[in-house]
Tab-separated table of C-alpha atoms in Angstrom:
chain	number	residue	atom	x	y	z
Z	1394	MET	CA	88.521	88.188	124.739
Z	1395	ALA	CA	90.394	88.085	121.441
Z	1396	LEU	CA	91.093	91.260	119.509
Z	1397	PRO	CA	90.002	91.403	115.853
Z	1398	SER	CA	92.679	90.681	113.248
Z	1399	TYR	CA	92.568	93.780	111.059
Z	1400	SER	CA	93.714	93.565	107.455
Z	1401	GLN	CA	97.107	95.214	107.930
Z	1402	THR	CA	98.890	94.721	104.620
Z	1403	GLN	CA	98.366	95.608	101.001
Z	1404	GLU	CA	99.316	92.398	99.236
Z	1405	GLN	CA	99.019	91.608	95.545
Z	1406	GLY	CA	95.493	90.399	94.748
Z	1407	ASP	CA	93.778	92.145	97.692
Z	1408	ALA	CA	90.736	94.315	96.915
Z	1409	ARG	CA	88.361	96.706	98.675
Z	1410	VAL	CA	84.947	98.085	97.703
Z	1411	HIS	CA	84.480	101.768	98.595
Z	1412	ALA	CA	81.326	103.820	99.218
Z	1413	PHE	CA	81.904	107.521	99.943
Z	1414	GLY	CA	80.649	111.070	100.146
Z	1415	THR	CA	82.554	114.022	98.681
Z	1416	TYR	CA	82.670	117.768	99.214
Z	1417	GLY	CA	84.410	120.228	96.877
Z	1418	LEU	CA	85.940	123.230	98.605
Z	1419	ARG	CA	85.924	125.571	95.593
Z	1420	TRP	CA	82.420	124.932	94.210
Z	1421	GLN	CA	80.927	123.727	97.514
Z	1422	GLU	CA	79.183	120.717	95.968
Z	1423	PHE	CA	78.357	117.467	97.684
Z	1424	GLY	CA	78.538	114.143	95.917
Z	1425	ILE	CA	78.216	110.417	96.498
Z	1426	GLY	CA	80.120	107.627	94.828
Z	1427	GLY	CA	81.776	104.278	94.872
Z	1428	GLY	CA	84.708	102.375	93.520
Z	1429	VAL	CA	86.849	99.276	93.675
Z	1430	GLU	CA	90.464	99.273	94.802
Z	1431	TYR	CA	92.682	96.442	93.537
Z	1432	PHE	CA	96.259	95.796	94.693
Z	1433	PHE	CA	98.175	94.710	91.585
Z	1434	LEU	CA	101.524	94.780	93.460
Z	1435	GLU	CA	102.393	94.977	97.128
Z	1436	HIS	CA	101.717	98.589	98.273
Z	1437	PHE	CA	100.373	99.620	94.817
Z	1438	ALA	CA	96.662	99.774	94.007
Z	1439	LEU	CA	94.438	100.895	91.137
Z	1440	MET	CA	91.180	102.608	92.104
Z	1441	PRO	CA	88.525	103.340	89.472
Z	1442	SER	CA	85.628	105.298	90.974
Z	1443	PHE	CA	82.439	107.033	89.878
Z	1444	THR	CA	80.888	110.043	91.642
Z	1445	TYR	CA	77.521	111.740	91.178
Z	1446	HIS	CA	77.600	115.428	92.246
Z	1447	PHE	CA	74.681	117.613	93.305
Z	1448	PRO	CA	75.222	121.109	91.820
Z	1449	ASN	CA	72.662	123.880	92.399
Z	1450	ILE	CA	71.613	123.744	88.718
Z	1451	GLY	CA	71.996	120.892	86.240
Z	1452	ASN	CA	73.920	117.705	86.884
Z	1453	ARG	CA	77.521	116.516	86.992
Z	1454	THR	CA	79.252	113.145	87.172
Z	1455	ASN	CA	82.904	112.201	87.505
Z	1456	PHE	CA	84.971	109.145	86.659
Z	1457	SER	CA	88.448	108.822	88.179
Z	1458	PHE	CA	91.109	106.173	87.669
Z	1459	ASP	CA	93.854	106.525	90.261
Z	1460	LEU	CA	97.139	104.843	91.123
Z	1461	ARG	CA	97.750	104.628	94.879
Z	1462	TYR	CA	101.057	103.999	96.618
Z	1463	TYR	CA	100.760	102.989	100.270
Z	1464	VAL	CA	103.631	104.202	102.450
Z	1465	SER	CA	102.511	102.517	105.676
Z	1466	GLU	CA	100.978	99.243	106.854
Z	1467	GLY	CA	98.922	98.276	109.878
Z	1468	PRO	CA	95.516	99.426	111.049
Z	1469	SER	CA	96.212	102.966	109.739
Z	1470	GLN	CA	97.505	103.058	106.147
Z	1471	LEU	CA	98.653	106.297	104.462
Z	1472	TYR	CA	98.870	106.597	100.654
Z	1473	PHE	CA	99.713	109.068	97.910
Z	1474	MET	CA	97.732	109.011	94.688
Z	1475	ALA	CA	97.805	110.304	91.125
Z	1476	GLY	CA	95.529	109.549	88.205
Z	1477	TYR	CA	93.121	110.489	85.444
Z	1478	SER	CA	89.747	112.180	85.891
Z	1479	GLN	CA	86.860	112.986	83.559
Z	1480	ASP	CA	83.790	115.133	84.294
Z	1481	TRP	CA	80.490	115.263	82.420
Z	1482	GLU	CA	78.312	118.238	83.259
Z	1483	ASN	CA	75.089	119.859	82.141
Z	1484	THR	CA	74.639	123.386	83.473
Z	1485	GLN	CA	70.952	123.590	82.484
Z	1486	PRO	CA	68.043	122.637	84.774
Z	1487	GLY	CA	66.898	119.041	84.229
Z	1488	ASP	CA	68.186	116.837	81.418
Z	1489	PRO	CA	67.947	119.169	78.374
Z	1490	GLY	CA	70.951	121.258	77.549
Z	1491	VAL	CA	74.495	120.873	76.365
Z	1492	ARG	CA	76.621	118.223	78.048
Z	1493	ARG	CA	80.228	119.310	78.391
Z	1494	THR	CA	83.149	116.974	79.041
Z	1495	PHE	CA	86.401	117.863	80.803
Z	1496	ASN	CA	89.366	115.622	81.506
Z	1497	GLY	CA	92.506	116.098	83.534
Z	1498	ALA	CA	94.703	114.745	86.287
Z	1499	ASN	CA	94.188	113.916	89.967
Z	1500	MET	CA	96.697	114.052	92.783
Z	1501	GLY	CA	96.302	113.762	96.502
Z	1502	VAL	CA	96.818	111.951	99.767
Z	1503	GLY	CA	94.581	109.629	101.728
Z	1504	ALA	CA	94.309	107.041	104.466
Z	1505	TYR	CA	92.572	103.776	105.188
Z	1506	ILE	CA	91.875	103.131	108.870
Z	1507	ALA	CA	90.697	99.654	109.852
Z	1508	ILE	CA	87.683	99.698	112.176
Z	1509	VAL	CA	86.954	95.953	112.343
Z	1510	ASP	CA	87.813	92.971	110.123
Z	1511	TRP	CA	85.146	93.681	107.520
Z	1512	VAL	CA	85.115	97.500	107.275
Z	1513	GLY	CA	87.456	100.475	107.450
Z	1514	LEU	CA	87.273	104.259	107.222
Z	1515	SER	CA	88.531	105.697	103.936
Z	1516	THR	CA	89.557	109.369	103.693
Z	1517	GLU	CA	91.112	111.346	100.854
Z	1518	PHE	CA	92.158	114.922	100.073
Z	1519	LYS	CA	92.417	115.406	96.299
Z	1520	PHE	CA	93.037	118.064	93.645
Z	1521	GLN	CA	91.478	117.602	90.182
Z	1522	SER	CA	93.064	119.657	87.390
Z	1523	GLN	CA	90.287	119.644	84.774
Z	1524	ASN	CA	88.350	122.827	83.955
Z	1525	ARG	CA	86.760	123.140	87.418
Z	1526	ARG	CA	90.136	122.816	89.207
Z	1527	GLU	CA	88.437	121.389	92.284
Z	1528	LEU	CA	90.152	120.806	95.610
Z	1529	GLY	CA	88.106	118.590	97.871
Z	1530	PHE	CA	87.879	115.703	100.243
Z	1531	ARG	CA	85.975	112.501	100.547
Z	1532	VAL	CA	85.091	110.258	103.454
Z	1533	GLY	CA	83.565	106.828	103.310
Z	1534	LEU	CA	83.695	103.169	104.171
Z	1535	ALA	CA	85.874	100.500	102.567
Z	1536	PHE	CA	85.007	96.824	102.667
Z	1537	PRO	CA	87.917	94.382	102.139
Z	1538	LEU	CA	87.048	91.452	99.874
């Protein structure tokens, strides 16, 4: 029985599609989102992502554009990240109300853990500096392309 050949490197031109769930520790909000990670250099990736949050009242979305630096290779890959983040929120019930926009920086740490050839577990612990100053984590699946 042959073992699967996990994607163990981060080479230039590689890409992964991410689907994830988030939870903010300060505001205790859940969210769902997705993004695409593209390795533009060996060990360096850009990751734009979009998240829809579920606050108690109103609605909130987030766009993040992060730079990731992978410090390890193999089936378990650790990275550090920093980037830009923008939130759009409406604190009124439903769609009417005033939409506010906040932007700021992201920083954090995460890991990609290969499960099989075509999917891996993606985890991240991140701080976002914009007005909400949210510290949270996300867990999801990543699909190498």
